[in-house]
Coordinates of C-alpha atoms and ligand atoms in Angstrom, one line a residue:
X179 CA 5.8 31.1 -27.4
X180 CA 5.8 27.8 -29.3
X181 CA 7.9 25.0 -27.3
X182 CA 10.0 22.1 -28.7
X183 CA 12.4 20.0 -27.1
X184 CA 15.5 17.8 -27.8
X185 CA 14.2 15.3 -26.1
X186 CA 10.8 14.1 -26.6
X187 CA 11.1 12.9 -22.8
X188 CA 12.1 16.2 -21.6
X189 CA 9.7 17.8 -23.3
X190 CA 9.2 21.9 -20.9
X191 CA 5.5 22.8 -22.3
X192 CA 3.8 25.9 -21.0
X193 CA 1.1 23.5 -19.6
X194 CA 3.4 22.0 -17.3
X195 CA 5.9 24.5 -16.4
X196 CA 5.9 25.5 -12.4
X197 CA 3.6 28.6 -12.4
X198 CA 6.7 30.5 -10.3
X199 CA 8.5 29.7 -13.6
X200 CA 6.0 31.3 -15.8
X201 CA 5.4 34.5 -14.0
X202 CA 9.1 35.1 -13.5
X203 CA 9.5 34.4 -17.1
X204 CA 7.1 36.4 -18.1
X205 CA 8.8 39.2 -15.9
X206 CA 11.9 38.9 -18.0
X207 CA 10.5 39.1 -21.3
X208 CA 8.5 41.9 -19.8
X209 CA 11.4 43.9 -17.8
X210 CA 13.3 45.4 -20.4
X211 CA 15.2 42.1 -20.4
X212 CA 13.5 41.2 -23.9
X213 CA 12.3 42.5 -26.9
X214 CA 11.8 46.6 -25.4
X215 CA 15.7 46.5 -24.6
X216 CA 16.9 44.8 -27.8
X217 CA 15.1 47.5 -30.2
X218 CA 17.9 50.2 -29.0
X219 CA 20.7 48.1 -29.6
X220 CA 19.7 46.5 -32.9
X221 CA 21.9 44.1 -32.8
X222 CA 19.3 41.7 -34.5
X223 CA 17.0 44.6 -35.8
X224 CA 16.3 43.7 -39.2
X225 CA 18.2 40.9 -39.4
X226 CA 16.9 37.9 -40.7
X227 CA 18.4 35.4 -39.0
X228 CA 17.1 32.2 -40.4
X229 CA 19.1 33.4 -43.1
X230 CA 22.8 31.9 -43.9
X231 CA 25.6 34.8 -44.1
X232 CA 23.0 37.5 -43.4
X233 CA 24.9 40.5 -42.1
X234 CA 24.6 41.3 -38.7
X235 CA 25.4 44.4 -36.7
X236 CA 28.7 44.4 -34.4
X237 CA 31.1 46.2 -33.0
X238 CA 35.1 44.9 -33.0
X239 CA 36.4 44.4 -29.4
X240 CA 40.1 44.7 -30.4
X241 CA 41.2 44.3 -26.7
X242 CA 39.7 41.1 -26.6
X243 CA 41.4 40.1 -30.2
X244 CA 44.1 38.8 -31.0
X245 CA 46.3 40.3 -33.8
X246 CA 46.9 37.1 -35.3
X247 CA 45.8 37.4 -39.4
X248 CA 42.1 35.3 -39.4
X249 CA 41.8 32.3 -41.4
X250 CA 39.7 32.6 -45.0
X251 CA 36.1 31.8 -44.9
X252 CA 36.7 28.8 -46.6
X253 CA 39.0 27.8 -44.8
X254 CA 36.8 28.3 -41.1
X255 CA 33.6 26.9 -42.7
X256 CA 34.6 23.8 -44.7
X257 CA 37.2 22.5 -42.4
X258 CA 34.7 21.5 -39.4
X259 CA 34.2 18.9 -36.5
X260 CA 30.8 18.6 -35.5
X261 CA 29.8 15.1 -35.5
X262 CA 26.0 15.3 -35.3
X263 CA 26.9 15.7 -39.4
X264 CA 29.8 13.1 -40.3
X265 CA 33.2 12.5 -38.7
X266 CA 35.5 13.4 -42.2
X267 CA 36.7 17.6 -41.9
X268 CA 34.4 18.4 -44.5
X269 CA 31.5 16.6 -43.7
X270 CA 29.2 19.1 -42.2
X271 CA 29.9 21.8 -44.8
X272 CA 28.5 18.8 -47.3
X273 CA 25.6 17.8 -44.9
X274 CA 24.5 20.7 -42.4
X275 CA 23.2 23.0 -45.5
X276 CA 19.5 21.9 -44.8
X277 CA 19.6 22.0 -40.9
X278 CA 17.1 24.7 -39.8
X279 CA 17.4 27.0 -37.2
X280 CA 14.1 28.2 -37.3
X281 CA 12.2 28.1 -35.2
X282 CA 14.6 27.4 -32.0
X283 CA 14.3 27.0 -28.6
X284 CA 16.6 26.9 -26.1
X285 CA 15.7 25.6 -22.2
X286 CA 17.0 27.1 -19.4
X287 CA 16.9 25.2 -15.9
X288 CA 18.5 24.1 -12.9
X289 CA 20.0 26.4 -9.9
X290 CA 18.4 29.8 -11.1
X291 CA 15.5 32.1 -10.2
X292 CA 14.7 32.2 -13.7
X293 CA 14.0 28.9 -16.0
X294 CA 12.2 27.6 -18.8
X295 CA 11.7 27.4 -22.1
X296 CA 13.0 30.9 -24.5
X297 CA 12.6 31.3 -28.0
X298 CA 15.9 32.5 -29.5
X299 CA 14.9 35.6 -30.5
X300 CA 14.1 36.2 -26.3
X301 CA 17.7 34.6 -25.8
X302 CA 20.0 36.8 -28.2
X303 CA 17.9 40.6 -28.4
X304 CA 18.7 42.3 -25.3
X305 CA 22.7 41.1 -26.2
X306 CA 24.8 43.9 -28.6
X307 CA 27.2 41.7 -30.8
X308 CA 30.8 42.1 -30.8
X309 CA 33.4 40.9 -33.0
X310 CA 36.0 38.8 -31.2
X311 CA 39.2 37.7 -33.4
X312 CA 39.9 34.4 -31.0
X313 CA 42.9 31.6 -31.3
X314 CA 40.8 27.8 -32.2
X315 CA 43.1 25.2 -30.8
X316 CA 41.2 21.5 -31.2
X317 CA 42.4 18.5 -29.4
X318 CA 43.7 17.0 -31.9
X319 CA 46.7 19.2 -32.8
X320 CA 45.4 21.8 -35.6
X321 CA 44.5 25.5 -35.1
X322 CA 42.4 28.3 -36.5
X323 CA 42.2 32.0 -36.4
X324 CA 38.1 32.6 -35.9
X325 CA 36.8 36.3 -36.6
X326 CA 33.7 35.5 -34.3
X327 CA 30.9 37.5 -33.9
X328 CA 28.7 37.4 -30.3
X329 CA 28.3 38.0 -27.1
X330 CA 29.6 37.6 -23.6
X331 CA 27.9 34.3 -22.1
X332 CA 28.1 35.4 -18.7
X333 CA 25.8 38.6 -19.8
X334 CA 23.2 36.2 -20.5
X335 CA 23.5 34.0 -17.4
X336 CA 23.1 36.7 -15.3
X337 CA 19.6 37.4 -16.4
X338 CA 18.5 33.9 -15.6
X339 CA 19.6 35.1 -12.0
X340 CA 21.7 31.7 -10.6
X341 CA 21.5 30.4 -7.1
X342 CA 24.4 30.1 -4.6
X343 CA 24.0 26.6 -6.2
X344 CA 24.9 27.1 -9.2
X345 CA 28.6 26.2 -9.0
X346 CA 28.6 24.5 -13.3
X347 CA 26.7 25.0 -16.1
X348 CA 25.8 22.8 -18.7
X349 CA 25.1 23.1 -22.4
X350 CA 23.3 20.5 -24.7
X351 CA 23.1 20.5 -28.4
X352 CA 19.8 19.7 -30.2
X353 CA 19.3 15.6 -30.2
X354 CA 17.5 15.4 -33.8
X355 CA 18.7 12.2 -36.0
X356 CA 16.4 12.8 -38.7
X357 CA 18.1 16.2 -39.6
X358 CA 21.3 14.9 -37.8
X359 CA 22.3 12.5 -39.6
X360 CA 25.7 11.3 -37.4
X361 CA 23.3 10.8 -34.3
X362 CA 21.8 7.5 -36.3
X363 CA 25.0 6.1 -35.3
X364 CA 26.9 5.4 -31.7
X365 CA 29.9 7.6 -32.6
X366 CA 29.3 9.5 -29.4
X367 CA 26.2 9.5 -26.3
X368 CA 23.7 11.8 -28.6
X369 CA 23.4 14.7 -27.6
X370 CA 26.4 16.2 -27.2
X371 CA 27.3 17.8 -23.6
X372 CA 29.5 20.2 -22.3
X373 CA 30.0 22.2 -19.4
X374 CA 31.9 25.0 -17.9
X375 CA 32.7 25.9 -14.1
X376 CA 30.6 29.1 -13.0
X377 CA 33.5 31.3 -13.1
X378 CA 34.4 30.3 -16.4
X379 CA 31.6 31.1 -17.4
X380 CA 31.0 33.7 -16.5
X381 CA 34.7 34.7 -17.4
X382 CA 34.5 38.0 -20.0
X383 CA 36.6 35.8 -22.5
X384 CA 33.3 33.1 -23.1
X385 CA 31.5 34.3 -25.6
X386 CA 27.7 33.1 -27.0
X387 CA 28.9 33.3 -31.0
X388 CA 25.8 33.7 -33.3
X389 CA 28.5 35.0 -36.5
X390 CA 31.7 34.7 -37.8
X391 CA 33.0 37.4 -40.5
X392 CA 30.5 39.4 -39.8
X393 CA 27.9 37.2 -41.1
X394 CA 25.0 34.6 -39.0
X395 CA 27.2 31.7 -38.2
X396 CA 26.7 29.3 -41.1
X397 CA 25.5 26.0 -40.1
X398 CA 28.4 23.6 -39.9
X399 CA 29.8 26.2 -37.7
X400 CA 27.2 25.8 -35.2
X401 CA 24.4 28.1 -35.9
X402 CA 22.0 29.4 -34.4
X403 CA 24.1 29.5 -30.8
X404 CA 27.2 28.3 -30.0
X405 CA 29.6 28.6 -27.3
X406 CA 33.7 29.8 -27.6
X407 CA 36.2 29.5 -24.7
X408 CA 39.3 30.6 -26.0
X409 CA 41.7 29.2 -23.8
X410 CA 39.9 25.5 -23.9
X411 CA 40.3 22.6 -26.9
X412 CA 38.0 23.5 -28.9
X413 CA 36.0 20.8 -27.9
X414 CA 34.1 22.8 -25.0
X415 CA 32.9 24.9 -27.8
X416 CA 29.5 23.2 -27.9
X417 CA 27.6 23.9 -31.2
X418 CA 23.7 24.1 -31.8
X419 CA 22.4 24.7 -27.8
X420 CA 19.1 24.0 -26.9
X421 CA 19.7 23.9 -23.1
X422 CA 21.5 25.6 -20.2
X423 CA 21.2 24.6 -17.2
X424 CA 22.7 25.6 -13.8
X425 CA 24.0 22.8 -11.4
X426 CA 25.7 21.9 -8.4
X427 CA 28.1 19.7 -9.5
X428 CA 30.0 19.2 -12.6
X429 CA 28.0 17.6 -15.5
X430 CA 29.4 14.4 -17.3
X431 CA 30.2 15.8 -20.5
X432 CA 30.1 14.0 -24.2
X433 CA 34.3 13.8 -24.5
X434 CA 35.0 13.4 -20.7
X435 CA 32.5 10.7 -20.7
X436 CA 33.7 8.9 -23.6
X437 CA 36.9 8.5 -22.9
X438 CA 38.2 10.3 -19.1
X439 CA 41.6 9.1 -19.8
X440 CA 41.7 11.0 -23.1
X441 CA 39.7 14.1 -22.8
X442 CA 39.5 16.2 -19.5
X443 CA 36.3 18.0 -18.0
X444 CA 39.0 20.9 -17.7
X445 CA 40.5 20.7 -21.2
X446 CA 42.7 24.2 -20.9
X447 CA 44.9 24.0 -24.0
X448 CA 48.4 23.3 -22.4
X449 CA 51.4 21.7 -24.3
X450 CA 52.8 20.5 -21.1
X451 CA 50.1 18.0 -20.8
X452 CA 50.0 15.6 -23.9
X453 CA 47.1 13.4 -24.7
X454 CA 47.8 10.1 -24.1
X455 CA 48.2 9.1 -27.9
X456 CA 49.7 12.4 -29.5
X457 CA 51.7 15.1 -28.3
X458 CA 50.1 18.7 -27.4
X459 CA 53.5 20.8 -27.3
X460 CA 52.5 22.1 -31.1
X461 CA 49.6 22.5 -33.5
X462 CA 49.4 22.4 -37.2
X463 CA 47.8 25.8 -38.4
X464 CA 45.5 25.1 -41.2
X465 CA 45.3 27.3 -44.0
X466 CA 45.7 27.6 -47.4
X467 CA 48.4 30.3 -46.7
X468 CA 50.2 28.2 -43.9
X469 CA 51.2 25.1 -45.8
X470 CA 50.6 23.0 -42.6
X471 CA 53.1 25.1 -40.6
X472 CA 53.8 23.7 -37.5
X473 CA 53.9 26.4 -34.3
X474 CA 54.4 25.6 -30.6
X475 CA 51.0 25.6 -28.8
X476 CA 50.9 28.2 -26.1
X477 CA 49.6 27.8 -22.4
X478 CA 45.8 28.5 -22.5
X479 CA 46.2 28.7 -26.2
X480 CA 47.9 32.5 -25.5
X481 CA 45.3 33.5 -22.9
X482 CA 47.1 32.7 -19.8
X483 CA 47.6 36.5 -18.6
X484 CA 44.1 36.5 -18.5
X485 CA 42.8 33.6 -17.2
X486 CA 46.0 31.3 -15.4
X487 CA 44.3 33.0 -11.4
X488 CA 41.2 31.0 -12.1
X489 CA 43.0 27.6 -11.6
X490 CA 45.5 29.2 -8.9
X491 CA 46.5 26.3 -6.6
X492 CA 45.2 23.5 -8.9
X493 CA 47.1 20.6 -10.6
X494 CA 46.7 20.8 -14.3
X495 CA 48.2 17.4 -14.8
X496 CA 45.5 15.9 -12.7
X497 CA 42.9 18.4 -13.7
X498 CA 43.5 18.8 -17.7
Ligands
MTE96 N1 27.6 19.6 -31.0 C1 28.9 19.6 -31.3 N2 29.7 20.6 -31.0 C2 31.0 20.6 -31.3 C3 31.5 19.4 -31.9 C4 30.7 18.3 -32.2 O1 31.1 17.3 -32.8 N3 29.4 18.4 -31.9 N4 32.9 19.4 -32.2 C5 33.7 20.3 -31.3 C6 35.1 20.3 -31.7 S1 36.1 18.9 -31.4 C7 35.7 21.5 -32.2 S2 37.4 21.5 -32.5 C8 34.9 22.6 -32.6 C9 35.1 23.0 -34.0 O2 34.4 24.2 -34.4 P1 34.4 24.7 -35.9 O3 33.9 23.6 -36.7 O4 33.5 25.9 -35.9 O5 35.8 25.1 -36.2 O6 33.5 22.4 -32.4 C10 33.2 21.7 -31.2 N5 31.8 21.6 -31.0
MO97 MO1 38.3 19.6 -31.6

Protein backbone atom coordinates (compact mmCIF):
# COMPACT_ATOMS: atom_id res chain seq x y z
CA UNK A 1 0.00 0.00 0.00
CA UNK A 2 1.71 3.31 -0.96
CA UNK A 3 1.65 5.90 2.11
CA UNK A 4 1.44 9.72 2.03
CA UNK A 5 0.73 12.04 4.60
CA UNK A 6 -0.64 15.61 5.22
CA UNK A 7 1.90 16.40 7.13
CA UNK A 8 5.34 15.78 6.13
CA UNK A 9 5.99 15.62 10.08
CA UNK A 10 3.38 13.07 10.62
CA UNK A 11 4.43 11.13 8.09
CA UNK A 12 2.72 6.89 9.19
CA UNK A 13 5.25 4.77 6.78
CA UNK A 14 4.99 1.01 6.83
CA UNK A 15 8.62 1.07 8.05
CA UNK A 16 7.70 2.61 11.17
CA UNK A 17 4.32 1.58 11.95
CA UNK A 18 4.06 -0.62 15.48
CA UNK A 19 4.25 -4.21 14.18
CA UNK A 20 0.76 -4.84 16.39
CA UNK A 21 -0.55 -2.14 13.92
CA UNK A 22 0.54 -3.97 10.87
CA UNK A 23 -0.65 -7.40 11.61
CA UNK A 24 -3.95 -6.21 12.82
CA UNK A 25 -4.17 -4.19 9.68
CA UNK A 26 -3.35 -6.71 7.65
CA UNK A 27 -6.23 -8.80 9.45
CA UNK A 28 -8.72 -6.26 8.32
CA UNK A 29 -7.88 -6.00 4.89
CA UNK A 30 -7.74 -9.77 5.03
CA UNK A 31 -11.02 -10.61 7.18
CA UNK A 32 -13.61 -9.92 4.76
CA UNK A 33 -13.38 -6.42 6.07
CA UNK A 34 -11.71 -5.30 2.64
CA UNK A 35 -11.60 -5.91 -0.80
CA UNK A 36 -13.36 -9.92 -0.61
CA UNK A 37 -16.52 -8.22 1.11
CA UNK A 38 -16.78 -5.16 -1.19
CA UNK A 39 -16.91 -7.39 -4.53
CA UNK A 40 -20.67 -8.51 -3.35
CA UNK A 41 -21.92 -5.23 -2.74
CA UNK A 42 -20.36 -3.40 -5.69
CA UNK A 43 -20.87 -0.31 -4.49
CA UNK A 44 -17.47 0.85 -6.07
CA UNK A 45 -17.31 -2.23 -8.60
CA UNK A 46 -16.40 -0.71 -11.77
CA UNK A 47 -16.43 2.58 -10.80
CA UNK A 48 -13.78 4.69 -11.51
CA UNK A 49 -13.55 6.93 -8.94
CA UNK A 50 -10.82 9.27 -9.74
CA UNK A 51 -13.28 10.24 -12.15
CA UNK A 52 -15.63 13.55 -11.62
CA UNK A 53 -19.51 12.71 -11.88
CA UNK A 54 -18.87 9.06 -12.54
CA UNK A 55 -21.95 7.13 -11.61
CA UNK A 56 -21.92 5.25 -8.68
CA UNK A 57 -24.25 2.44 -7.32
CA UNK A 58 -26.74 3.33 -4.38
CA UNK A 59 -29.73 2.67 -2.96
CA UNK A 60 -32.27 5.63 -1.67
CA UNK A 61 -32.87 5.57 2.12
CA UNK A 62 -36.17 7.44 2.01
CA UNK A 63 -36.66 7.11 5.84
CA UNK A 64 -33.57 8.85 6.35
CA UNK A 65 -34.68 11.68 3.62
CA UNK A 66 -36.25 14.45 3.84
CA UNK A 67 -39.16 15.25 1.39
CA UNK A 68 -37.96 18.63 0.92
CA UNK A 69 -37.45 19.25 -3.29
CA UNK A 70 -33.21 19.03 -3.64
CA UNK A 71 -31.42 21.99 -4.85
CA UNK A 72 -30.05 21.87 -8.75
CA UNK A 73 -26.62 20.62 -9.32
CA UNK A 74 -25.59 23.90 -10.01
CA UNK A 75 -26.86 25.26 -7.61
CA UNK A 76 -25.05 22.50 -4.75
CA UNK A 77 -21.72 22.59 -6.67
CA UNK A 78 -20.94 26.22 -7.50
CA UNK A 79 -22.25 27.71 -4.45
CA UNK A 80 -19.42 26.21 -1.97
CA UNK A 81 -17.37 27.11 1.28
CA UNK A 82 -14.27 25.30 1.52
CA UNK A 83 -11.58 27.54 2.11
CA UNK A 84 -8.55 25.42 1.31
CA UNK A 85 -9.73 26.98 -2.35
CA UNK A 86 -10.79 30.77 -1.88
CA UNK A 87 -13.12 32.40 0.62
CA UNK A 88 -15.76 34.06 -2.34
CA UNK A 89 -19.09 31.28 -2.88
CA UNK A 90 -17.79 30.29 -6.09
CA UNK A 91 -14.37 30.00 -5.51
CA UNK A 92 -13.74 26.40 -5.32
CA UNK A 93 -15.97 25.42 -8.24
CA UNK A 94 -13.35 28.00 -10.19
CA UNK A 95 -10.16 26.45 -8.38
CA UNK A 96 -10.67 22.83 -6.99
CA UNK A 97 -11.13 21.33 -10.84
CA UNK A 98 -7.40 20.11 -10.72
CA UNK A 99 -7.24 18.85 -7.12
CA UNK A 100 -6.64 15.01 -7.34
CA UNK A 101 -7.93 12.47 -5.45
CA UNK A 102 -5.89 9.84 -6.56
CA UNK A 103 -4.10 8.27 -5.03
CA UNK A 104 -5.50 8.90 -1.30
CA UNK A 105 -4.84 8.00 1.97
CA UNK A 106 -6.56 8.32 4.85
CA UNK A 107 -4.75 7.65 8.58
CA UNK A 108 -6.57 6.08 11.21
CA UNK A 109 -5.14 6.40 14.88
CA UNK A 110 -5.72 7.07 18.39
CA UNK A 111 -7.95 4.96 21.02
CA UNK A 112 -8.62 1.82 18.64
CA UNK A 113 -7.45 -1.78 18.15
CA UNK A 114 -7.06 -1.06 14.63
CA UNK A 115 -4.84 2.01 13.14
CA UNK A 116 -2.79 3.07 10.41
CA UNK A 117 -2.50 4.13 7.26
CA UNK A 118 -5.59 2.85 4.45
CA UNK A 119 -5.76 3.52 1.05
CA UNK A 120 -9.23 4.70 0.10
CA UNK A 121 -10.20 2.05 -1.86
CA UNK A 122 -9.58 -0.20 1.69
CA UNK A 123 -11.69 2.66 3.40
CA UNK A 124 -14.95 2.88 1.17
CA UNK A 125 -15.31 -1.12 -0.43
CA UNK A 126 -16.77 -3.09 2.24
CA UNK A 127 -19.46 0.14 2.66
CA UNK A 128 -22.88 -0.17 0.26
CA UNK A 129 -23.85 3.50 -0.74
CA UNK A 130 -27.04 4.99 0.01
CA UNK A 131 -28.64 7.98 -1.10
CA UNK A 132 -29.55 10.38 1.78
CA UNK A 133 -31.74 13.58 0.72
CA UNK A 134 -30.40 15.77 3.93
CA UNK A 135 -31.34 19.62 5.06
CA UNK A 136 -27.47 21.86 4.72
CA UNK A 137 -27.87 24.62 7.20
CA UNK A 138 -24.26 26.72 7.30
CA UNK A 139 -23.53 29.16 10.02
CA UNK A 140 -23.93 31.82 8.41
CA UNK A 141 -27.67 31.87 7.67
CA UNK A 142 -28.18 30.11 4.10
CA UNK A 143 -29.52 26.62 3.44
CA UNK A 144 -29.41 23.82 0.94
CA UNK A 145 -31.26 20.67 0.02
CA UNK A 146 -28.13 18.01 -0.65
CA UNK A 147 -29.23 14.59 -2.49
CA UNK A 148 -26.03 12.93 -0.93
CA UNK A 149 -24.72 9.80 -1.70
CA UNK A 150 -22.66 7.58 1.16
CA UNK A 151 -22.44 5.81 3.94
CA UNK A 152 -23.06 5.52 7.65
CA UNK A 153 -19.74 6.77 9.44
CA UNK A 154 -20.28 4.84 12.40
CA UNK A 155 -20.27 1.55 10.04
CA UNK A 156 -16.78 2.43 9.40
CA UNK A 157 -15.61 3.27 12.90
CA UNK A 158 -16.59 0.19 14.08
CA UNK A 159 -14.22 -1.81 12.07
CA UNK A 160 -11.31 0.14 13.42
CA UNK A 161 -12.60 -1.47 16.77
CA UNK A 162 -12.38 1.83 19.41
CA UNK A 163 -11.24 1.57 22.95
CA UNK A 164 -13.38 2.38 26.11
CA UNK A 165 -11.25 5.53 25.35
CA UNK A 166 -12.41 6.62 22.65
CA UNK A 167 -15.01 9.18 23.90
CA UNK A 168 -14.35 11.92 20.36
CA UNK A 169 -13.23 11.56 17.08
CA UNK A 170 -11.42 13.77 14.98
CA UNK A 171 -11.28 14.39 11.34
CA UNK A 172 -8.50 16.35 9.35
CA UNK A 173 -8.56 17.51 5.87
CA UNK A 174 -5.49 17.08 3.52
CA UNK A 175 -2.78 20.07 4.45
CA UNK A 176 -1.39 20.56 0.75
CA UNK A 177 -0.73 24.48 -0.31
CA UNK A 178 0.60 23.77 -3.54
CA UNK A 179 -2.67 22.21 -4.77
CA UNK A 180 -4.53 24.23 -2.03
CA UNK A 181 -4.21 27.24 -2.85
CA UNK A 182 -6.15 29.17 0.27
CA UNK A 183 -3.74 27.29 2.75
CA UNK A 184 -0.76 29.84 1.35
CA UNK A 185 -2.56 32.25 3.43
CA UNK A 186 -3.58 32.51 7.41
CA UNK A 187 -7.32 32.54 6.77
CA UNK A 188 -7.65 29.65 9.09
CA UNK A 189 -4.92 27.12 11.29
CA UNK A 190 -4.26 24.77 8.01
CA UNK A 191 -5.53 22.02 8.08
CA UNK A 192 -8.80 22.10 8.85
CA UNK A 193 -10.20 20.08 11.96
CA UNK A 194 -13.28 18.86 13.15
CA UNK A 195 -14.60 16.60 15.55
CA UNK A 196 -17.66 14.81 16.68
CA UNK A 197 -18.53 13.21 20.20
CA UNK A 198 -18.48 9.22 19.95
CA UNK A 199 -22.19 8.91 20.02
CA UNK A 200 -22.56 11.35 17.38
CA UNK A 201 -20.70 9.61 15.53
CA UNK A 202 -21.62 6.87 15.60
CA UNK A 203 -25.24 8.30 15.42
CA UNK A 204 -27.11 6.50 12.10
CA UNK A 205 -27.83 10.13 10.75
CA UNK A 206 -23.62 10.81 10.16
CA UNK A 207 -23.00 9.78 7.04
CA UNK A 208 -19.24 9.33 5.09
CA UNK A 209 -20.60 11.11 1.64
CA UNK A 210 -18.40 10.07 -1.43
CA UNK A 211 -21.55 11.42 -4.13
CA UNK A 212 -24.17 13.71 -4.49
CA UNK A 213 -26.84 13.14 -7.34
CA UNK A 214 -25.83 10.07 -7.84
CA UNK A 215 -22.57 10.92 -9.11
CA UNK A 216 -18.54 10.85 -7.15
CA UNK A 217 -18.80 13.99 -5.16
CA UNK A 218 -17.22 16.65 -7.36
CA UNK A 219 -14.33 18.36 -5.91
CA UNK A 220 -15.41 21.64 -4.49
CA UNK A 221 -17.88 19.47 -2.76
CA UNK A 222 -15.32 17.62 -0.92
CA UNK A 223 -14.26 14.63 -2.76
CA UNK A 224 -12.88 11.90 -2.28
CA UNK A 225 -14.49 11.62 1.58
CA UNK A 226 -16.34 13.92 3.43
CA UNK A 227 -18.36 14.00 6.37
CA UNK A 228 -22.41 15.12 6.81
CA UNK A 229 -24.13 15.61 10.21
CA UNK A 230 -27.42 16.81 9.50
CA UNK A 231 -28.43 18.35 12.46
CA UNK A 232 -24.94 20.46 12.79
CA UNK A 233 -23.85 23.99 10.86
CA UNK A 234 -22.57 22.79 8.19
CA UNK A 235 -19.35 23.57 9.32
CA UNK A 236 -18.74 20.06 11.05
CA UNK A 237 -19.00 18.73 7.66
CA UNK A 238 -15.28 18.44 7.18
CA UNK A 239 -14.31 17.95 3.43
CA UNK A 240 -11.22 16.15 1.88
CA UNK A 241 -10.21 13.60 5.14
CA UNK A 242 -7.05 12.20 5.42
CA UNK A 243 -7.24 11.28 9.17
CA UNK A 244 -9.50 9.88 11.89
CA UNK A 245 -8.50 9.48 14.91
CA UNK A 246 -10.05 8.27 18.16
CA UNK A 247 -9.40 10.33 21.47
CA UNK A 248 -10.15 10.85 24.81
CA UNK A 249 -11.03 14.24 24.96
CA UNK A 250 -12.55 16.62 22.60
CA UNK A 251 -10.14 17.94 19.81
CA UNK A 252 -9.66 21.73 19.28
CA UNK A 253 -11.30 22.07 16.06
CA UNK A 254 -10.50 24.79 13.08
CA UNK A 255 -13.88 27.11 13.88
CA UNK A 256 -13.98 26.46 17.71
CA UNK A 257 -10.41 27.33 17.78
CA UNK A 258 -10.54 30.41 15.78
CA UNK A 259 -12.98 32.09 17.30
CA UNK A 260 -14.77 30.03 20.73
CA UNK A 261 -16.99 32.89 21.20
CA UNK A 262 -18.40 32.60 17.60
CA UNK A 263 -18.40 29.05 16.73
CA UNK A 264 -19.20 26.13 19.19
CA UNK A 265 -17.44 22.58 19.37
CA UNK A 266 -21.28 21.50 19.59
CA UNK A 267 -22.61 23.69 16.68
CA UNK A 268 -26.35 21.91 16.64
CA UNK A 269 -28.34 24.17 14.30
CA UNK A 270 -30.69 25.93 16.85
CA UNK A 271 -32.45 29.40 16.18
CA UNK A 272 -32.73 29.96 19.82
CA UNK A 273 -29.08 30.46 20.11
CA UNK A 274 -27.88 33.39 17.69
CA UNK A 275 -24.32 33.93 16.79
CA UNK A 276 -22.99 36.77 18.38
CA UNK A 277 -22.99 39.01 15.12
CA UNK A 278 -26.22 37.69 13.22
CA UNK A 279 -29.25 36.12 14.11
CA UNK A 280 -29.88 32.17 13.64
CA UNK A 281 -33.88 32.19 14.06
CA UNK A 282 -33.96 31.92 10.00
CA UNK A 283 -31.99 30.93 6.87
CA UNK A 284 -32.03 32.18 3.44
CA UNK A 285 -32.62 29.04 1.08
CA UNK A 286 -30.55 29.47 -1.99
CA UNK A 287 -31.70 28.52 -5.15
CA UNK A 288 -32.47 29.67 -8.38
CA UNK A 289 -36.14 28.65 -7.68
CA UNK A 290 -36.33 30.29 -4.13
CA UNK A 291 -35.51 33.85 -4.96
CA UNK A 292 -33.68 34.19 -1.49
CA UNK A 293 -36.74 33.09 0.43
CA UNK A 294 -36.37 33.49 3.87
CA UNK A 295 -37.72 30.25 6.21
CA UNK A 296 -37.45 29.92 9.98
CA UNK A 297 -34.55 27.64 10.84
CA UNK A 298 -35.70 24.58 12.77
CA UNK A 299 -34.18 22.96 16.02
CA UNK A 300 -31.46 20.57 14.79
CA UNK A 301 -32.12 21.86 11.41
CA UNK A 302 -35.53 19.42 11.51
CA UNK A 303 -33.82 16.46 13.06
CA UNK A 304 -34.67 16.93 16.60
CA UNK A 305 -37.07 13.81 16.90
CA UNK A 306 -34.15 11.93 16.19
CA UNK A 307 -31.40 13.16 17.81
CA UNK A 308 -32.71 16.02 20.80
CA UNK A 309 -31.95 12.40 23.73
CA UNK A 310 -28.27 12.75 22.85
CA UNK A 311 -27.87 16.12 24.55
CA UNK A 312 -30.72 15.21 27.33
CA UNK A 313 -29.74 17.28 30.47
CA UNK A 314 -27.28 19.60 28.66
CA UNK A 315 -27.38 23.43 28.30
CA UNK A 316 -27.42 24.32 24.67
CA UNK A 317 -26.77 27.90 25.39
CA UNK A 318 -23.61 27.06 27.07
CA UNK A 319 -22.82 24.09 24.87
CA UNK A 320 -23.82 25.53 21.17
N1 LIG B 1 -11.90 21.34 4.68
C1 LIG B 1 -12.97 22.13 4.73
N2 LIG B 1 -14.18 21.59 4.97
C2 LIG B 1 -15.29 22.38 5.00
C3 LIG B 1 -15.18 23.78 4.83
C4 LIG B 1 -13.88 24.33 4.58
O1 LIG B 1 -13.69 25.54 4.41
N3 LIG B 1 -12.82 23.48 4.53
N4 LIG B 1 -16.31 24.57 4.92
C5 LIG B 1 -17.43 24.02 5.72
C6 LIG B 1 -18.64 24.83 5.64
S1 LIG B 1 -18.64 26.30 6.49
C7 LIG B 1 -19.78 24.39 5.02
S2 LIG B 1 -21.23 25.25 5.10
C8 LIG B 1 -19.77 23.14 4.21
C9 LIG B 1 -20.22 23.45 2.80
O2 LIG B 1 -20.34 22.26 2.03
P1 LIG B 1 -20.75 22.36 0.50
O3 LIG B 1 -19.79 23.30 -0.18
O4 LIG B 1 -20.68 20.96 -0.04
O5 LIG B 1 -22.15 22.90 0.45
O6 LIG B 1 -18.47 22.55 4.13
C10 LIG B 1 -17.73 22.58 5.35
N5 LIG B 1 -16.51 21.80 5.21
MO1 LIG C 1 -20.85 26.94 6.73
Amino acid sequence: MRKRSADPAKIVPSDITPYQQYLSRRALIAGGLGFAAAQSIGGFAGVAFGQPAAALTYVRNGALSVADAPNSYTDITTYNNYYEFGTDKSDPSENAQKFRTRPWNVTIGGEAEVTGTFSLEDILQPHPLEERIYRLRCVEAWSMVVPWVGFPLGDLLKRFKPTSKAKFVEFKTLYDPKQMPGQRAAVLEWPYVEGLRIDEAMHPLTLMAVGLYGKVLPNQNGAPLRLIVPWKYGFKGIKAIVSIKFTEHAPRTTWAGSAANEYGFFANVNPAVDHPRWSQASERHIGANAFGRRQPTLPFNGYAAQVANLYNGMDLRKFF
